[in-house]
């Protein structure tokens, strides 16, 4: 049925439709969305004030969203490789195929984020926070789907691909902060507060974490560094810098993956 | 003096009387007379009360309006009582400490049941002794710290009794400098731009049953000895440099039965020495206690530490203070012999807390999974905790204070 669509007029749209139908109806996707909804709902139920709720949700999001974005994309890519090879034997542009896959995957992840995170926040009466959270959800999912797709295209071997993705997840959620902490301790005699905002803003997970913390009561506990970084993020330049870095996190993996995908010998 | 009191007369001030203002009334009054200010709006400033024993009483809404010209009432005679007046609109000055009601060099004054609205300083006591400041309502509309005065300001005084006052939105709610042997009791101080209570070089004072809520920087007690602090509530003093109480250069005080709730730092101790801290509740603070290494020989015992983000922070690897028999909500030890005391000691300084205290920029890693992992490792293997601060007898149940 899908193939009939492919041979007809709007090939890209129908391929995108196929992918998104396939992803959204998959049991893993449904299970993930339901689980996310349940977890966020539970966190919100046991939070008595906005600050606590937002930080609780953030804690879950920085743990789960990068992981699922990375692993789900890779696993899905590898499991549908034969289908992709078959599609590529048809008269379709490789860019179209790649783009359809990326778009379908990101939209599906964003969809599940909205259902699993933003909707429970709305239900529990945290509407303004939910909107901000949704924007970050869109950005984080676009970034991690792009990175994971790039890795999957680059690595033919499924085990190597998933291994790399695991390392990347570890890097973004833990290792980057560990290195930064070591740098802070090692360079304690230097005025590193001036340069820390530039470095910390590179990691999208840290960006999300800090911008969320700054919007809550906890901002007061970040002390002098918090004041510096609030000043940094509060200015036009800071916002521009973060927006630029985050768009690089989407664009570079996307383009590298595309470049490899177009030349790749399947 | 007794004869004076017996023959004391009454001067009545009202908008339609012969005596139409307080200044005029003071001029014709004899010492120990009563001046009865009837309901009305009196636009007057620079009223100098220079006769001893005058009792100035407001009846109904007796409003003294300084109309932004100069300070309202200055008392320079002993034993003057001011009751039931409303004093307002004393202007900001960068040269003179204009006050609603000022006492300079007097003994035995009483300020009771007055309302002071929109004044620079409200009640100001200088070089005075044996004064009672009771049940006044003091509110300003200050927004800038530089252009604001204090609610109750006492300077070089002794034997003051300050009780039941409400101070809102001044610079410092209650300000004590060189004030000895005094009581501050049952006051309510809120929304002040700087400190709810600012307290320096004042010895042998007691403050109890006060509530300090939502002040810019909380309260500060500095350079003082032999202070007793009990049954006070320090609440919602939240901000980058806000403290429930900041203690600095304090010797031989007592801090007990207080409640510290939702402050950035509940109790901050810098060079605070020989002070028992007992039976206090620390609830939901960012840091419950921050103890600098120059604080020594303090005894922290029988306190409840509940749901604080960090329980204790210190910048030293050694502990010069005793922590014993406190209840820590983060303690997850067990009590096999059922004596109410946990069988394994508790270290309230988490590794994260130690790191942040020493490397301030690490606070940017708050709530990151890396720091969570560190704290988890530390719980499994406490040997990586560099701090010797330890509660050897942590309690299993919350302390019930009397």
XYZ file of C-alpha atoms in Angstrom:
668
model
C 0.000 0.000 0.000
C 2.810 2.311 0.909
C 4.653 1.440 -2.281
C 1.733 2.472 -4.429
C 1.922 5.883 -2.800
C 5.623 6.075 -3.423
C 5.345 5.576 -7.133
C 2.743 8.327 -7.392
C 3.157 12.148 -7.237
C 4.276 13.573 -3.859
C 6.955 11.042 -3.039
C 8.602 12.842 -0.181
C 5.366 13.516 1.663
C 4.199 9.935 1.373
C 7.539 8.589 2.558
C 7.374 10.976 5.515
C 3.830 9.788 6.147
C 4.952 6.220 6.073
C 7.734 6.816 8.561
C 5.692 8.809 11.003
C 2.832 6.285 10.846
C 5.254 3.485 11.431
C 6.972 5.184 14.368
C 3.894 6.471 16.130
C 2.096 3.130 15.893
C 5.095 1.194 17.156
C 4.739 -0.348 20.599
C 8.010 1.156 21.860
C 6.898 4.648 20.986
C 3.515 4.217 22.657
C 5.108 2.648 25.715
C 7.618 5.514 25.973
C 4.943 8.182 25.713
C 2.717 6.542 28.303
C 5.651 6.017 30.676
C 6.805 9.623 30.269
C 3.291 10.864 30.927
C 2.995 8.681 34.029
C 6.382 9.727 35.439
C 5.856 13.449 34.864
C 2.344 13.234 36.226
C 3.616 11.490 39.348
C 6.371 14.077 39.885
C 3.873 16.904 39.537
C 1.435 15.234 41.896
C 4.033 15.137 44.644
C 5.265 18.692 44.087
C 3.706 21.350 46.248
C 5.146 24.442 44.634
C 6.074 25.590 41.152
C 9.806 25.570 41.743
C 9.800 22.016 43.006
C 7.585 20.869 40.126
C 9.706 22.500 37.448
C 12.955 21.139 38.873
C 11.412 17.665 39.224
C 10.270 17.662 35.605
C 13.630 19.009 34.486
C 15.444 16.220 36.301
C 13.422 13.608 34.445
C 13.705 15.392 31.113
C 17.506 15.749 31.142
C 17.803 12.071 31.948
C 15.190 10.581 29.628
C 14.898 12.836 26.584
C 18.529 12.653 25.383
C 18.599 8.913 26.043
C 15.386 8.118 24.202
C 16.137 10.573 21.380
C 19.513 8.944 20.828
C 18.645 5.258 21.296
C 15.247 5.232 19.678
C 16.483 6.931 16.506
C 19.419 4.579 16.130
C 17.422 1.460 16.856
C 14.713 2.473 14.467
C 17.240 3.295 11.758
C 18.963 -0.068 12.057
C 15.733 -2.014 12.217
C 14.461 -0.365 9.008
C 17.676 -0.520 7.033
C 16.442 -3.148 4.584
C 13.367 -1.075 3.876
C 15.557 1.978 3.323
C 17.786 0.052 0.903
C 14.674 -1.034 -0.945
C 13.379 2.565 -1.138
C 16.726 3.766 -2.416
C 16.472 1.312 -5.297
C 13.443 3.302 -6.424
C 13.753 6.556 -8.347
C 13.789 8.830 -5.269
C 16.334 11.414 -4.202
C 18.516 10.333 -1.306
C 18.172 13.789 0.253
C 14.397 13.282 0.258
C 14.703 9.956 1.991
C 17.116 11.297 4.608
C 15.076 14.399 5.205
C 11.830 12.439 5.485
C 13.398 10.111 8.017
C 14.803 12.957 10.127
C 11.617 14.999 10.002
C 9.392 12.029 10.871
C 11.631 10.977 13.738
C 11.966 14.474 15.247
C 8.282 15.223 14.932
C 7.379 11.896 16.510
C 9.727 12.573 19.461
C 8.412 16.108 19.845
C 4.874 14.779 19.693
C 5.581 12.322 22.486
C 7.312 15.063 24.492
C 4.277 17.322 24.209
C 1.946 14.465 25.179
C 4.185 13.110 27.923
C 5.551 16.320 29.487
C 3.634 19.428 28.443
C 0.133 17.964 28.694
C 0.504 16.752 32.302
C 2.023 20.137 33.200
C -0.979 21.874 31.665
C -3.368 19.538 33.476
C -1.674 20.246 36.797
C -1.843 23.987 36.221
C 1.709 24.910 35.258
C 0.792 26.466 31.901
C 3.570 29.097 31.514
C 6.216 26.580 32.582
C 4.750 24.012 30.185
C 5.189 26.361 27.235
C 8.821 27.030 28.080
C 9.395 23.322 28.663
C 7.842 22.506 25.260
C 10.211 24.870 23.450
C 13.179 23.169 25.102
C 11.630 19.788 24.292
C 11.470 20.683 20.596
C 15.092 21.842 20.605
C 16.511 18.912 22.600
C 14.699 16.326 20.494
C 15.818 17.928 17.232
C 19.411 17.938 18.474
C 19.536 14.363 19.740
C 17.670 12.882 16.791
C 20.118 14.651 14.443
C 23.151 13.386 16.364
C 21.821 9.857 16.548
C 20.919 9.774 12.851
C 24.410 10.962 11.961
C 26.006 8.253 14.089
C 23.738 5.589 12.595
C 24.555 6.648 9.048
C 28.262 6.749 9.778
C 28.390 3.380 11.541
C 27.232 0.424 9.487
C 27.602 -1.972 12.348
C 24.608 -1.838 14.645
C 26.620 -2.654 17.770
C 29.185 0.043 17.072
C 26.441 2.538 16.325
C 24.527 1.860 19.525
C 27.774 1.811 21.506
C 28.693 5.251 20.180
C 25.242 6.537 20.989
C 25.584 5.237 24.543
C 28.900 7.052 24.930
C 27.392 10.240 23.563
C 24.521 10.057 26.020
C 27.023 9.582 28.814
C 29.023 12.524 27.498
C 26.098 14.933 27.401
C 24.489 14.021 30.712
C 27.498 13.309 32.921
C 30.947 13.493 31.415
C 30.788 17.082 30.162
C 29.818 18.312 33.634
C 32.542 16.170 35.182
C 35.206 17.720 32.955
C 33.881 21.189 33.632
C 33.898 20.551 37.390
C 37.494 19.397 37.148
C 38.372 22.536 35.188
C 36.724 24.714 37.828
C 38.682 23.020 40.606
C 41.952 23.049 38.682
C 41.718 26.719 37.665
C 40.332 27.944 40.980
C 42.917 30.744 41.205
C 41.781 32.311 37.945
C 38.652 34.378 37.274
C 36.964 31.545 35.396
C 33.466 32.901 36.033
C 33.945 35.032 32.947
C 34.589 32.132 30.671
C 32.491 29.403 32.245
C 29.205 30.681 30.713
C 30.698 30.375 27.227
C 31.817 26.823 27.844
C 28.808 25.596 29.760
C 26.470 26.911 27.060
C 27.986 24.477 24.552
C 26.176 21.510 26.077
C 22.456 21.674 25.251
C 21.588 19.648 28.350
C 23.393 22.168 30.573
C 21.700 25.035 28.775
C 18.344 23.518 29.478
C 19.252 22.771 33.099
C 20.628 26.210 33.888
C 17.932 28.173 32.137
C 15.339 26.141 34.041
C 17.135 26.674 37.364
C 17.433 30.407 36.717
C 13.674 30.594 36.275
C 13.089 29.047 39.727
C 13.899 29.930 43.347
C 17.093 27.922 43.100
C 18.627 30.790 41.090
C 19.405 32.446 44.439
C 21.622 29.514 45.375
C 23.859 29.764 42.336
C 25.677 32.627 44.026
C 28.115 34.840 42.184
C 28.487 32.497 39.217
C 24.732 32.333 38.936
C 24.573 36.107 38.811
C 27.240 36.181 36.095
C 25.489 33.556 34.025
C 22.096 35.165 34.518
C 23.571 38.411 33.258
C 25.097 36.510 30.346
C 21.923 34.656 29.357
C 19.802 37.737 30.031
C 21.515 39.850 27.399
C 20.789 39.778 23.697
C 24.304 38.576 22.992
C 23.928 35.637 25.366
C 20.632 34.542 23.858
C 22.124 34.861 20.387
C 25.169 32.843 21.422
C 23.058 30.034 22.872
C 20.678 30.030 19.904
C 23.652 29.899 17.528
C 25.289 26.988 19.376
C 22.074 25.024 19.570
C 21.332 25.496 15.896
C 24.858 24.229 15.196
C 24.034 21.094 17.223
C 21.117 20.466 14.856
C 22.734 21.596 11.604
C 26.202 20.035 11.798
C 25.117 16.448 12.621
C 22.252 16.755 10.155
C 24.535 17.925 7.322
C 27.340 15.480 8.106
C 24.798 12.649 8.132
C 23.283 13.874 4.881
C 26.666 14.146 3.216
C 27.528 10.592 4.224
C 24.063 9.304 3.336
C 24.268 10.645 -0.193
C 27.637 9.043 -0.898
C 27.066 5.879 1.067
C 27.301 2.510 -0.647
C 24.442 0.521 0.823
C 8.358 66.034 91.216
C 5.437 64.351 92.952
C 3.744 67.712 93.395
C 4.287 68.389 89.736
C 2.442 65.231 88.814
C -0.423 65.930 91.196
C -1.135 69.356 89.826
C -0.608 68.385 86.188
C -3.143 69.855 83.807
C -4.424 68.971 80.372
C -3.943 70.923 77.175
C -6.432 70.029 74.446
C -5.460 70.366 70.805
C -8.086 70.256 68.092
C -8.546 71.861 64.667
C -11.179 74.295 66.015
C -9.742 74.965 69.512
C -7.624 77.864 70.685
C -4.663 75.505 70.562
C -4.530 74.351 66.965
C -1.228 72.584 66.861
C 1.099 70.408 68.850
C 3.902 72.981 68.741
C 1.666 75.585 70.334
C 0.479 73.072 72.905
C 4.004 72.170 73.971
C 4.801 75.865 74.316
C 1.993 76.545 76.798
C 2.107 73.207 78.629
C 3.746 72.859 82.017
C 6.039 69.884 82.690
C 4.047 66.698 83.449
C 0.937 68.035 81.697
C -1.104 65.910 79.351
C -1.582 67.119 75.803
C -4.693 65.627 74.280
C -4.601 65.748 70.488
C -8.150 65.409 69.167
C -8.996 63.848 65.847
C -7.787 65.963 62.960
C -5.083 66.573 60.387
C -2.264 68.801 61.688
C 0.297 69.874 59.113
C 3.294 70.526 61.339
C 6.972 69.728 61.469
C 9.964 70.387 63.740
C 7.946 69.961 66.930
C 10.478 70.058 69.752
C 9.253 68.550 73.000
C 11.541 70.024 75.640
C 9.444 69.732 78.803
C 9.841 66.645 80.971
C 6.997 64.292 81.703
C 4.654 65.457 78.978
C 2.072 62.900 77.932
C 1.043 63.458 74.337
C -2.040 61.431 73.501
C -3.843 61.177 70.215
C -7.561 60.673 70.200
C -9.131 59.063 67.151
C -7.271 59.826 63.946
C -4.863 62.467 65.172
C -2.497 62.942 62.246
C 0.734 64.925 62.419
C 1.705 65.516 58.797
C 5.274 66.794 58.287
C 4.343 67.419 54.667
C 7.808 66.468 53.384
C 9.423 69.510 55.076
C 11.446 68.414 58.099
C 11.281 65.837 60.836
C 8.067 65.685 62.821
C 8.658 65.301 66.574
C 11.957 65.635 68.423
C 11.928 64.837 72.125
C 14.811 66.138 74.215
C 13.193 65.954 77.665
C 12.932 62.961 79.985
C 9.889 60.805 80.690
C 7.840 61.893 77.700
C 5.025 59.629 76.557
C 3.663 59.639 73.020
C 0.544 57.572 72.438
C -1.963 57.034 69.687
C -0.621 59.554 67.182
C -0.296 59.107 63.447
C 2.888 60.663 62.085
C 3.479 60.834 58.380
C 5.454 62.216 55.442
C 8.832 62.892 57.003
C 11.132 63.560 54.026
C 14.236 61.710 52.900
C 17.428 63.592 53.587
C 21.004 62.687 52.842
C 22.349 65.014 55.554
C 19.958 64.772 58.520
C 18.406 61.628 59.912
C 14.867 62.912 59.785
C 12.534 60.843 61.898
C 8.850 60.635 62.639
C 9.467 60.538 66.375
C 13.001 61.100 67.561
C 14.361 60.919 71.112
C 17.755 62.400 71.747
C 19.493 62.046 75.097
C 16.442 61.206 77.170
C 15.483 58.767 79.850
C 12.212 56.959 80.382
C 10.297 57.574 77.197
C 7.211 55.679 76.083
C 6.086 55.368 72.443
C 2.915 53.379 72.242
C 0.187 52.599 69.723
C 1.372 55.088 67.159
C 1.068 54.747 63.417
C 3.999 55.973 61.355
C 3.435 56.136 57.615
C 5.838 57.076 54.830
C 8.599 58.437 56.998
C 12.336 58.422 56.340
C 13.235 57.124 59.804
C 10.171 56.268 61.862
C 11.133 55.934 65.538
C 14.658 57.068 66.328
C 16.343 56.728 69.715
C 19.771 58.226 70.299
C 21.718 58.351 73.572
C 18.587 57.312 75.437
C 17.741 54.857 78.161
C 14.823 53.100 79.814
C 12.445 53.490 76.892
C 9.393 51.483 75.900
C 8.484 51.205 72.224
C 5.268 49.254 72.074
C 2.614 48.223 69.557
C 3.466 50.762 66.885
C 2.558 50.232 63.257
C 5.349 51.460 61.019
C 5.180 51.428 57.241
C 7.103 53.207 54.562
C 6.976 53.124 50.785
C 10.723 53.057 50.218
C 11.990 51.356 47.104
C 15.670 52.292 47.064
C 18.018 51.311 49.862
C 20.045 54.503 49.530
C 16.988 56.696 49.978
C 15.434 54.842 52.876
C 15.696 54.997 56.645
C 15.116 52.489 59.404
C 11.839 51.618 61.073
C 13.035 51.546 64.668
C 16.523 52.951 64.967
C 18.423 52.829 68.253
C 21.915 54.188 68.647
C 23.942 54.395 71.853
C 21.054 53.383 74.090
C 20.530 50.977 76.916
C 17.627 49.332 78.668
C 15.144 49.582 75.829
C 12.021 47.477 75.622
C 10.798 47.098 72.055
C 7.708 44.990 71.766
C 4.744 44.246 69.548
C 5.723 46.570 66.725
C 5.096 45.968 63.036
C 7.654 47.354 60.610
C 7.101 47.209 56.858
C 9.210 48.338 53.921
C 11.858 50.486 55.565
C 15.571 50.022 54.968
C 16.230 48.043 58.149
C 13.185 47.075 60.171
C 14.851 47.317 63.568
C 18.332 48.766 63.825
C 20.500 48.463 66.944
C 23.948 49.930 67.260
C 25.642 50.196 70.662
C 22.472 49.221 72.492
C 22.930 47.153 75.629
C 20.649 45.336 78.063
C 17.578 45.575 75.892
C 14.634 43.420 74.903
C 13.207 43.020 71.416
C 10.067 40.989 71.771
C 7.100 39.999 69.626
C 7.818 42.307 66.725
C 6.892 41.647 63.120
C 9.284 42.864 60.482
C 8.669 42.306 56.784
C 9.469 43.527 53.263
C 12.307 45.707 54.486
C 14.784 46.525 51.761
C 17.864 45.411 53.628
C 17.605 43.673 56.997
C 14.556 42.866 59.074
C 16.828 43.279 62.081
C 20.250 44.861 61.967
C 22.142 44.504 65.146
C 25.698 45.600 65.888
C 27.976 46.240 68.872
C 25.119 45.518 71.235
C 25.646 43.283 74.239
C 23.444 41.452 76.717
C 20.264 41.793 74.664
C 17.361 39.397 74.348
C 15.221 38.959 71.353
C 12.378 36.584 71.349
C 9.030 35.829 69.698
C 9.781 38.035 66.726
C 8.886 37.207 63.147
C 11.122 38.273 60.266
C 9.576 37.481 56.897
C 10.662 38.274 53.374
C 13.278 40.938 54.065
C 15.872 41.806 51.444
C 18.798 40.261 53.259
C 17.115 38.623 56.268
C 18.586 39.600 59.628
C 22.132 40.302 60.777
C 23.610 40.155 64.250
C 27.209 41.294 64.410
C 29.998 42.187 66.845
C 27.971 41.364 69.922
C 28.217 39.295 73.088
C 25.812 37.547 75.408
C 22.741 37.743 73.198
C 19.763 35.435 73.680
C 17.708 34.578 70.665
C 14.671 32.423 71.166
C 11.228 31.621 69.774
C 11.793 33.750 66.702
C 10.635 32.910 63.193
C 12.889 33.640 60.236
C 11.015 32.979 57.044
C 11.234 33.427 53.270
C 14.332 35.580 53.236
C 15.259 34.441 49.762
C 17.841 35.952 47.434
C 21.473 35.836 46.396
C 22.689 37.272 49.714
C 19.804 36.553 52.076
C 20.111 34.921 55.448
C 17.671 33.827 58.102
C 20.309 35.224 60.433
C 23.811 36.253 59.614
C 26.014 35.955 62.698
C 29.381 37.633 62.589
C 31.832 38.105 65.473
C 29.488 36.728 68.066
C 30.540 35.389 71.453
C 28.654 33.505 74.154
C 25.148 33.796 72.796
C 22.218 31.406 73.011
C 20.094 30.454 70.039
C 17.160 28.201 70.795
C 13.588 27.333 69.813
C 13.716 29.365 66.622
C 12.195 28.391 63.297
C 14.164 28.944 60.094
C 11.922 28.301 57.122
C 12.621 28.725 53.401
C 15.605 31.022 53.587
C 18.482 30.859 51.128
C 20.747 30.354 54.142
C 19.017 29.609 57.433
C 21.852 30.402 59.826
C 25.167 31.777 58.648
C 28.019 31.772 61.159
C 31.216 33.663 60.654
C 33.448 33.922 63.682
C 30.594 32.873 65.908
C 31.917 31.329 69.092
C 30.814 29.483 72.231
C 27.175 29.618 71.214
C 24.781 26.742 71.822
C 22.289 26.252 68.993
C 19.543 24.036 70.315
C 15.942 23.058 69.659
C 15.655 24.995 66.417
C 13.733 23.892 63.329
C 15.418 24.306 59.964
C 12.838 23.627 57.280
C 13.153 23.913 53.508
C 16.162 26.211 53.394
C 18.740 26.285 50.618
C 21.435 25.824 53.227
C 20.250 25.186 56.777
C 23.611 26.074 58.340
C 26.699 27.632 56.861
C 29.542 27.455 59.329
C 32.808 29.168 58.479
C 35.990 27.656 59.873
C 36.555 30.619 62.185
C 33.450 29.676 64.169
C 34.480 27.553 67.092
C 33.146 25.727 70.111
C 29.507 26.003 69.144
C 27.171 23.214 70.179
C 24.554 22.209 67.635
C 22.171 19.846 69.318
C 18.504 18.784 69.420
C 17.651 20.614 66.193
C 15.381 19.398 63.410
C 16.812 19.620 59.905
C 13.958 18.962 57.507
C 13.983 19.080 53.696
C 16.874 21.473 53.297
C 18.707 21.411 49.997
C 22.008 21.374 51.884
C 22.060 20.711 55.598
C 25.459 22.027 56.584
C 28.140 23.751 54.539
C 31.602 24.552 55.727
C 34.831 25.700 54.137
C 37.079 23.659 56.376
C 38.146 20.055 56.438
C 38.133 20.078 60.192
C 35.229 20.768 62.456
C 35.643 23.005 65.469
C 32.029 22.679 66.523
C 30.062 19.869 68.098
C 27.091 18.362 66.303
C 25.175 15.938 68.440
C 21.688 14.449 68.697
C 20.035 16.332 65.870
C 17.279 15.039 63.639
C 18.310 15.011 59.955
C 15.556 14.256 57.437
C 18.175 13.004 54.957
C 19.544 10.442 57.404
C 18.759 6.907 56.302
C 20.463 4.867 58.956
C 18.815 2.294 61.202
C 18.277 1.851 64.907
C 18.559 -1.796 65.911
C 18.601 -1.298 69.669
C 15.551 0.994 69.532
C 16.992 3.709 71.732
C 15.934 6.451 69.285
C 19.515 7.103 68.219
C 20.716 5.981 64.796
C 23.384 3.266 64.904
C 25.568 4.804 62.215
C 26.886 8.356 62.481
C 25.652 10.993 60.064
C 27.744 13.405 58.021
C 25.570 16.399 57.210
C 28.113 18.026 54.885
C 27.530 16.476 51.486
C 30.392 16.381 49.033
C 28.485 18.743 46.741
C 28.012 21.188 49.574
C 31.719 21.071 50.395
C 32.695 21.574 46.754
C 30.355 24.524 46.276
C 31.598 26.169 49.464
C 35.182 25.961 48.260
C 34.780 26.298 44.503
C 31.905 28.665 44.109
C 31.480 28.164 40.343
C 30.516 24.517 40.922
C 27.122 25.823 42.022
C 26.402 26.011 38.290
C 26.380 22.203 38.321
C 23.480 22.058 40.798
C 20.893 19.427 39.870
C 23.245 17.890 37.322
C 23.558 14.117 37.221
C 27.275 14.358 37.745
C 26.871 15.925 41.189
C 24.107 13.450 41.995
C 26.460 10.647 41.112
C 29.168 12.136 43.354
C 26.777 12.358 46.298
C 25.664 8.783 45.695
C 29.260 7.556 45.657
C 29.883 9.478 48.836
C 26.954 7.777 50.538
C 28.233 4.358 49.532
C 31.832 5.151 50.502
C 31.885 8.032 53.006
C 35.669 8.047 53.028
C 35.776 10.464 50.107
C 34.007 13.088 52.203
C 36.835 15.367 53.251
C 35.047 16.972 56.161
C 35.376 15.835 59.754
C 32.027 17.245 60.721
C 29.886 14.428 62.031
C 26.826 13.774 64.179
C 27.611 10.585 66.104
C 24.173 10.285 67.638
C 21.645 11.293 64.963
C 18.059 11.021 66.145
C 15.538 8.747 64.426
C 12.500 10.898 65.242
C 11.917 14.619 65.072
C 12.706 16.487 68.248
C 9.559 17.703 69.972
C 10.449 21.092 71.380
C 8.789 22.203 74.580
